[in-house]
GROMACS .gro file of C-alpha atoms in nm:
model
  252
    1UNK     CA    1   2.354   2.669   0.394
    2UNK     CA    2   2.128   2.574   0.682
    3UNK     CA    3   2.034   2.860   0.901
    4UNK     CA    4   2.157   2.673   1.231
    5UNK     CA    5   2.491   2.595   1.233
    6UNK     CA    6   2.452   2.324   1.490
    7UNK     CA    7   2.214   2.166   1.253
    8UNK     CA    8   2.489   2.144   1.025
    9UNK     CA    9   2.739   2.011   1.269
   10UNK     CA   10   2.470   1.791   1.375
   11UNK     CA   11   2.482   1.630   1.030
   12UNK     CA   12   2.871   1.545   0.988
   13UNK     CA   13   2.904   1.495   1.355
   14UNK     CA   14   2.719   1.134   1.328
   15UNK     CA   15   2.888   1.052   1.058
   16UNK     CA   16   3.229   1.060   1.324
   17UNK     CA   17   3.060   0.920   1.617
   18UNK     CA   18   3.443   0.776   1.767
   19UNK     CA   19   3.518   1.151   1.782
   20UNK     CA   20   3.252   1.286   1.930
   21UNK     CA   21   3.454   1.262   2.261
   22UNK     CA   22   3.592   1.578   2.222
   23UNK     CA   23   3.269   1.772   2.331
   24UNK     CA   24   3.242   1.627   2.587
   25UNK     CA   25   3.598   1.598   2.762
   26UNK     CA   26   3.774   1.891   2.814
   27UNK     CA   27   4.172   1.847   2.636
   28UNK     CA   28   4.361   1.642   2.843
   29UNK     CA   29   4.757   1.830   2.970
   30UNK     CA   30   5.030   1.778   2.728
   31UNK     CA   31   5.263   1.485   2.908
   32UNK     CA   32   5.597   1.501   3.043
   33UNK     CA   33   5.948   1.456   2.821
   34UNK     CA   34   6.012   1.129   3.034
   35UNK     CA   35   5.580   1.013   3.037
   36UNK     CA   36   5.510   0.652   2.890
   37UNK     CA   37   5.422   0.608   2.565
   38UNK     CA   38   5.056   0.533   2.650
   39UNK     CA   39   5.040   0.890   2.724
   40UNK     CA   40   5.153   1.050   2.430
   41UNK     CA   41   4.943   0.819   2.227
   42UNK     CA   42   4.627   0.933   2.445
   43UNK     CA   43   4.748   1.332   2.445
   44UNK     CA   44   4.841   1.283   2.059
   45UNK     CA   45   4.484   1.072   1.932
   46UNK     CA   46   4.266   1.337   2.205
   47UNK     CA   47   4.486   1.637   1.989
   48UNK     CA   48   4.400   1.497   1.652
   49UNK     CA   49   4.045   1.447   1.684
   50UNK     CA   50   4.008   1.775   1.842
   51UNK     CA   51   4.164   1.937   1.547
   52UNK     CA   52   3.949   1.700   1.310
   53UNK     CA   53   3.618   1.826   1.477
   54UNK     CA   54   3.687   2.155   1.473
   55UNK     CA   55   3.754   2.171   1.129
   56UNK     CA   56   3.423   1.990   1.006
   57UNK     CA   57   3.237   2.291   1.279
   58UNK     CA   58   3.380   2.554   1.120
   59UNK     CA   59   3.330   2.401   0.742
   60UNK     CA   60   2.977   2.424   0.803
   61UNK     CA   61   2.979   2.790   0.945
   62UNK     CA   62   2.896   3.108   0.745
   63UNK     CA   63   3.241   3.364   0.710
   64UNK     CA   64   3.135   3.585   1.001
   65UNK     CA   65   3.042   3.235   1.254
   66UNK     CA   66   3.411   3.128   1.160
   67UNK     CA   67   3.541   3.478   1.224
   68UNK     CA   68   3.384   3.420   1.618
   69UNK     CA   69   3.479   3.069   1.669
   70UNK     CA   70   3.833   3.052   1.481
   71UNK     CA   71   4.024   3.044   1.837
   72UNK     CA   72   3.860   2.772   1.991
   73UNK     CA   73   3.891   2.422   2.060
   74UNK     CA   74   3.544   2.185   1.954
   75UNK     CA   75   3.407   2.201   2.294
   76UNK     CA   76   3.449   2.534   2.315
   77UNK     CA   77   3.281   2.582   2.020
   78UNK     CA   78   3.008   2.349   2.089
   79UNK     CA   79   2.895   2.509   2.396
   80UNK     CA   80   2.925   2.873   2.270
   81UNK     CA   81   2.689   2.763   1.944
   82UNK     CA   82   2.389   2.580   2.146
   83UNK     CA   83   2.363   2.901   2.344
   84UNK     CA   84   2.347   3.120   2.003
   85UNK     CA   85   2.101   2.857   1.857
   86UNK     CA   86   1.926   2.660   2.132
   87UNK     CA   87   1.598   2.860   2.113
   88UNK     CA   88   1.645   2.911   1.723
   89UNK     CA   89   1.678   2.512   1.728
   90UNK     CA   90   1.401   2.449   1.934
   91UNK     CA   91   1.134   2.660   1.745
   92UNK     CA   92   1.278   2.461   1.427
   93UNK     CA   93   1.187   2.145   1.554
   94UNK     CA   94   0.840   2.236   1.651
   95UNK     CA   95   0.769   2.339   1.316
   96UNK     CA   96   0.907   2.059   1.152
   97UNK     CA   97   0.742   1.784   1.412
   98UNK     CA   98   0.419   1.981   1.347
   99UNK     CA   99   0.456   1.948   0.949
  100UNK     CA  100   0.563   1.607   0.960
  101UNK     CA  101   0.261   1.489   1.187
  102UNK     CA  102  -0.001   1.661   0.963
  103UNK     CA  103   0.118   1.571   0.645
  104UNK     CA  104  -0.133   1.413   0.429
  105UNK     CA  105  -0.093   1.277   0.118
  106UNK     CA  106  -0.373   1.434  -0.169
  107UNK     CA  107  -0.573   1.294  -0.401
  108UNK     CA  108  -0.392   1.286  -0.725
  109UNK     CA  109  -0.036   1.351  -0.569
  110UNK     CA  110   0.253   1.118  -0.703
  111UNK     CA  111   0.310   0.882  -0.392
  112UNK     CA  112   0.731   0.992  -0.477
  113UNK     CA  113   0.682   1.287  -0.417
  114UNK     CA  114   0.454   1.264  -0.062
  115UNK     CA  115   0.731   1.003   0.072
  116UNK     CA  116   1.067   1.243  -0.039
  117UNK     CA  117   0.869   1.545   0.176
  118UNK     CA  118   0.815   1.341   0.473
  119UNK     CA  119   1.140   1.180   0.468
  120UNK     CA  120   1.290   1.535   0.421
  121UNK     CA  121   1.103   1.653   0.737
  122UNK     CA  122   1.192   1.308   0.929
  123UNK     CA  123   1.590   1.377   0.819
  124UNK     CA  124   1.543   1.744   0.950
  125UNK     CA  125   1.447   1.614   1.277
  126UNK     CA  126   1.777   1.418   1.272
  127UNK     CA  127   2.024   1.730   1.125
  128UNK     CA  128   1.819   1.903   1.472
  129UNK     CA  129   1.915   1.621   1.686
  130UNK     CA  130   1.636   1.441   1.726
  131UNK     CA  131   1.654   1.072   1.576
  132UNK     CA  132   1.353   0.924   1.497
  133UNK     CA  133   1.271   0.537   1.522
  134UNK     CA  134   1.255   0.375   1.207
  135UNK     CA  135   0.899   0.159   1.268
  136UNK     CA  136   0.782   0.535   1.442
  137UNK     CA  137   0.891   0.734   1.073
  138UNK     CA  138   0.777   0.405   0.882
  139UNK     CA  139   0.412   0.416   1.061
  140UNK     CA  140   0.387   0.822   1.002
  141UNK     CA  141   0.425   0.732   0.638
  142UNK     CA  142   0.196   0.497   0.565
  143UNK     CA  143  -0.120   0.668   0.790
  144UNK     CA  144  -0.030   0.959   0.572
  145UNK     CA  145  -0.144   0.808   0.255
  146UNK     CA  146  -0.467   0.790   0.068
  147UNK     CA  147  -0.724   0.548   0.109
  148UNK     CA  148  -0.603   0.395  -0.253
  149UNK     CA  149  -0.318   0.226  -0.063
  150UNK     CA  150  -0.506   0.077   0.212
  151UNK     CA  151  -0.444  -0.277   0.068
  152UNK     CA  152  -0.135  -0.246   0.022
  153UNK     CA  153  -0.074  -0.123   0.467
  154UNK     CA  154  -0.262  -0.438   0.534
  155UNK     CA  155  -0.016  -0.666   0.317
  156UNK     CA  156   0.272  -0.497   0.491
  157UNK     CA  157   0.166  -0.535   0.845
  158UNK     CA  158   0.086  -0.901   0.720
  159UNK     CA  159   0.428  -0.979   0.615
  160UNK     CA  160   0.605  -0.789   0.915
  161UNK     CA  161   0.907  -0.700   0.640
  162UNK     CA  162   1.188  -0.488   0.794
  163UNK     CA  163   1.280  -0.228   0.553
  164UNK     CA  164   1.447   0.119   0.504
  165UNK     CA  165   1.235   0.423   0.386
  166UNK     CA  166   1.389   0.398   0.042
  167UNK     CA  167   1.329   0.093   0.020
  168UNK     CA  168   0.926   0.152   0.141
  169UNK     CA  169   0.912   0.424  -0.147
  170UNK     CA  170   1.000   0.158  -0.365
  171UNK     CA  171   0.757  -0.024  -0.285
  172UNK     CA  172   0.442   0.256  -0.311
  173UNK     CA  173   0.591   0.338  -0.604
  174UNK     CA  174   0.545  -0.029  -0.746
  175UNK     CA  175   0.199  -0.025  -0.595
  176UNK     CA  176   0.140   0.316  -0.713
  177UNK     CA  177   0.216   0.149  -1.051
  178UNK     CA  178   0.023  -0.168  -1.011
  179UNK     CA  179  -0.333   0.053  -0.899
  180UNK     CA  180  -0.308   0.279  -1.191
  181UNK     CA  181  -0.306   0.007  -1.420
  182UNK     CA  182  -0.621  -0.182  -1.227
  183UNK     CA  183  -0.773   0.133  -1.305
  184UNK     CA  184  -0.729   0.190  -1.630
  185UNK     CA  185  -0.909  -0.146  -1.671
  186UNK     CA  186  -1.166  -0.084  -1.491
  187UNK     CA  187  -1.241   0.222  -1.685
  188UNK     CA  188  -1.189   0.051  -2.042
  189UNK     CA  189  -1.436  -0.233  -1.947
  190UNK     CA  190  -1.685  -0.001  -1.866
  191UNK     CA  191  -1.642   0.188  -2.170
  192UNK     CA  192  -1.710  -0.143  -2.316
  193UNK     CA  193  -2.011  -0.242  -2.146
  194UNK     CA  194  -2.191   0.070  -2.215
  195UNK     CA  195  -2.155   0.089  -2.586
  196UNK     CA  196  -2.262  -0.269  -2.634
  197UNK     CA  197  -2.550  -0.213  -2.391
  198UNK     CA  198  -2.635   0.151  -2.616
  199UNK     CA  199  -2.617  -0.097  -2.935
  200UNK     CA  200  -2.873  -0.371  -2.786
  201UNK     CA  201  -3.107  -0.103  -2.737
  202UNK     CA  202  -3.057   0.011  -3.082
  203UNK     CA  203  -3.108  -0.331  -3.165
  204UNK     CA  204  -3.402  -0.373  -2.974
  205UNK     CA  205  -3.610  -0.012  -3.117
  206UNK     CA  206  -3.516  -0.104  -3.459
  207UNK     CA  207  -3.699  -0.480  -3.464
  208UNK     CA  208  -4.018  -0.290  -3.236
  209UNK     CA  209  -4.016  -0.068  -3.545
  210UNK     CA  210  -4.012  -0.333  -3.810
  211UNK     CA  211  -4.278  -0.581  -3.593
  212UNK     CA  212  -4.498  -0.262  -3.557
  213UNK     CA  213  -4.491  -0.155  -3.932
  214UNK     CA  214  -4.586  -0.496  -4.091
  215UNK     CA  215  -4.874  -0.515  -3.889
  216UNK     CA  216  -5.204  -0.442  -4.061
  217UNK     CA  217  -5.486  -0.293  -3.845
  218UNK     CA  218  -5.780  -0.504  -3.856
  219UNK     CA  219  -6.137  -0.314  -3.916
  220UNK     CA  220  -6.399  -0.346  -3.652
  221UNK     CA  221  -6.683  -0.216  -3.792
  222UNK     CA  222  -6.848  -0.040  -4.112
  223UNK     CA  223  -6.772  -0.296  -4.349
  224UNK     CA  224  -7.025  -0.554  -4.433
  225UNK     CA  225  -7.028  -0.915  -4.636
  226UNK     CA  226  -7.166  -0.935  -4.954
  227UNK     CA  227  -7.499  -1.115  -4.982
  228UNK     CA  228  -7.490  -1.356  -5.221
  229UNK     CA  229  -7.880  -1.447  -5.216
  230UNK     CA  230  -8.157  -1.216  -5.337
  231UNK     CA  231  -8.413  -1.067  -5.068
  232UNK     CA  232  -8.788  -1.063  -5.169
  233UNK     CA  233  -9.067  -0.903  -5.033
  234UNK     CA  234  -9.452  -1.014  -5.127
  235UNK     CA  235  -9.763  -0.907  -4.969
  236UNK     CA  236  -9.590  -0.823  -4.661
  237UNK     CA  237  -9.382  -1.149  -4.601
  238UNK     CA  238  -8.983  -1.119  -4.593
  239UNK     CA  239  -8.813  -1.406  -4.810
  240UNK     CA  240  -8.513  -1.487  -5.071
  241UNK     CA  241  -8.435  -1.691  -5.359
  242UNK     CA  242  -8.166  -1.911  -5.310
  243UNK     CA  243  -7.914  -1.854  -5.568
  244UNK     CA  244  -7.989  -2.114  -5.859
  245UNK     CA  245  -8.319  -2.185  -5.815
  246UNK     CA  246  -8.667  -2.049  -5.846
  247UNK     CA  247  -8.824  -2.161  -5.490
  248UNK     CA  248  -8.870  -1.891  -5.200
  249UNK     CA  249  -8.784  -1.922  -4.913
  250UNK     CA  250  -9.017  -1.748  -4.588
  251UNK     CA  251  -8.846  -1.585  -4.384
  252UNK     CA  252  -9.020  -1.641  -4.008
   0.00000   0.00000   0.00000
């Protein structure tokens, strides 16, 4: 049970706004014998409601809160439970407003789960008495979210769609949907993209390999021709035979 009463009463009260009269209007005097019809009607409805109202008060009271309020009319009642809880009520709201205006949504957090807290601190508000607009509770929701969503914020204020929070979680929850799977694809391409690029550069070491092992290292020096014509030396003149015949050849 909620620890404020009046938060309670709050709750079932809007849901019986024609009857909400009775707190305000104190019960009208019971009418003559010989009084018009009108008048019972008015006496008789103002009666009934009264009773009605009381009953939902109490129904949302711990034992010991009936036990005090039991003998009195839903005005009465009223008035005697904002001065119990007034202050308890007012500290309440403070600490809800306070949560609900620094609520962030973290990285990694199901967006369901962000939207269900805020809307549960934007529906406290309202069990307190304090109705927020719908484009104000709308707006706190979608600054709260990450970074991840902020394509989605600018489609919405694009398309100026009216729309109840449930149906907004909806929504992030199809978009929630929609950015996973971009992701996944993002990741599996990459994935992709780096094992063909590691099997080019296998590619690429194993043909430098084969190019530099069929090469054959040419020698520079150290090795010399074979001279196919015979050298001859005669009273200190250089000269050769030339190979199949007899004549010599001076050397200069």
């Amino acid at each position: 049970m909620d620890p404020s009463p009046l938060g309670n009463y709050v709750i079932i009260s809007r849901i019986n706004k024609k009857k909400l009269y009775v707190l305000d209007n104190e019960l009208p005097p019971k009418p003559a014998q010989d009084a018009a019809n009108e008048d019972w009607e008015y006496y008789q409805s103002h009666i009934d409601d009264n009773e009605q109202v009381t009953c939902v008060m109490l129904a949302s009271m711990s034992p010991e809160l009936q036990r005090q309020h039991e003998t009195m009319n839903a005005k009465e009642m009223f008035l005697h439970l904002q001065e119990l809880f007034g202050a308890q009520s007012r500290v309440e709201r403070f600490e809800t407003v306070r949560a609900l205006f620094q609520c962030r949504m973290a990285p990694g957090t199901f967006v369901e789960i962000h939207v269900l807290q805020m809307i549960g601190y934007i529906e406290k508000l309202g069990q307190l008495g304090y109705d927020l607009n719908l484009e104000l509770s709308i707006d706190l929701v979608l600054q709260s979210l990450t970074s991840s969503f902020s394509q989605f914020i600018m489609n919405f204020h694009m398309n100026k769609k009216e729309m109840s929070l449930a149906e907004l979680l909806n929504m992030l929850k199809t978009a929630e949907g929609c950015l996973k799977k971009e992701s996944s694809s993002v990741l599996v391409v990459g994935s992709s993209s780096s094992q063909n690029k590691g099997k080019t550069l296998k590619k690429k070491n194993k043909n430098k390999n084969k190019k530099a092992s069929a090469k054959v290292a040419k020698p520079t020096a150290g090795v010399k021709k074979k001279n196919d014509k015979g050298t001859y030396f005669h009273q200190g003149i250089f000269g050769h035979f030339g190979r199949g015949t007899a004549k010599l050849i001076l050397l200069a």
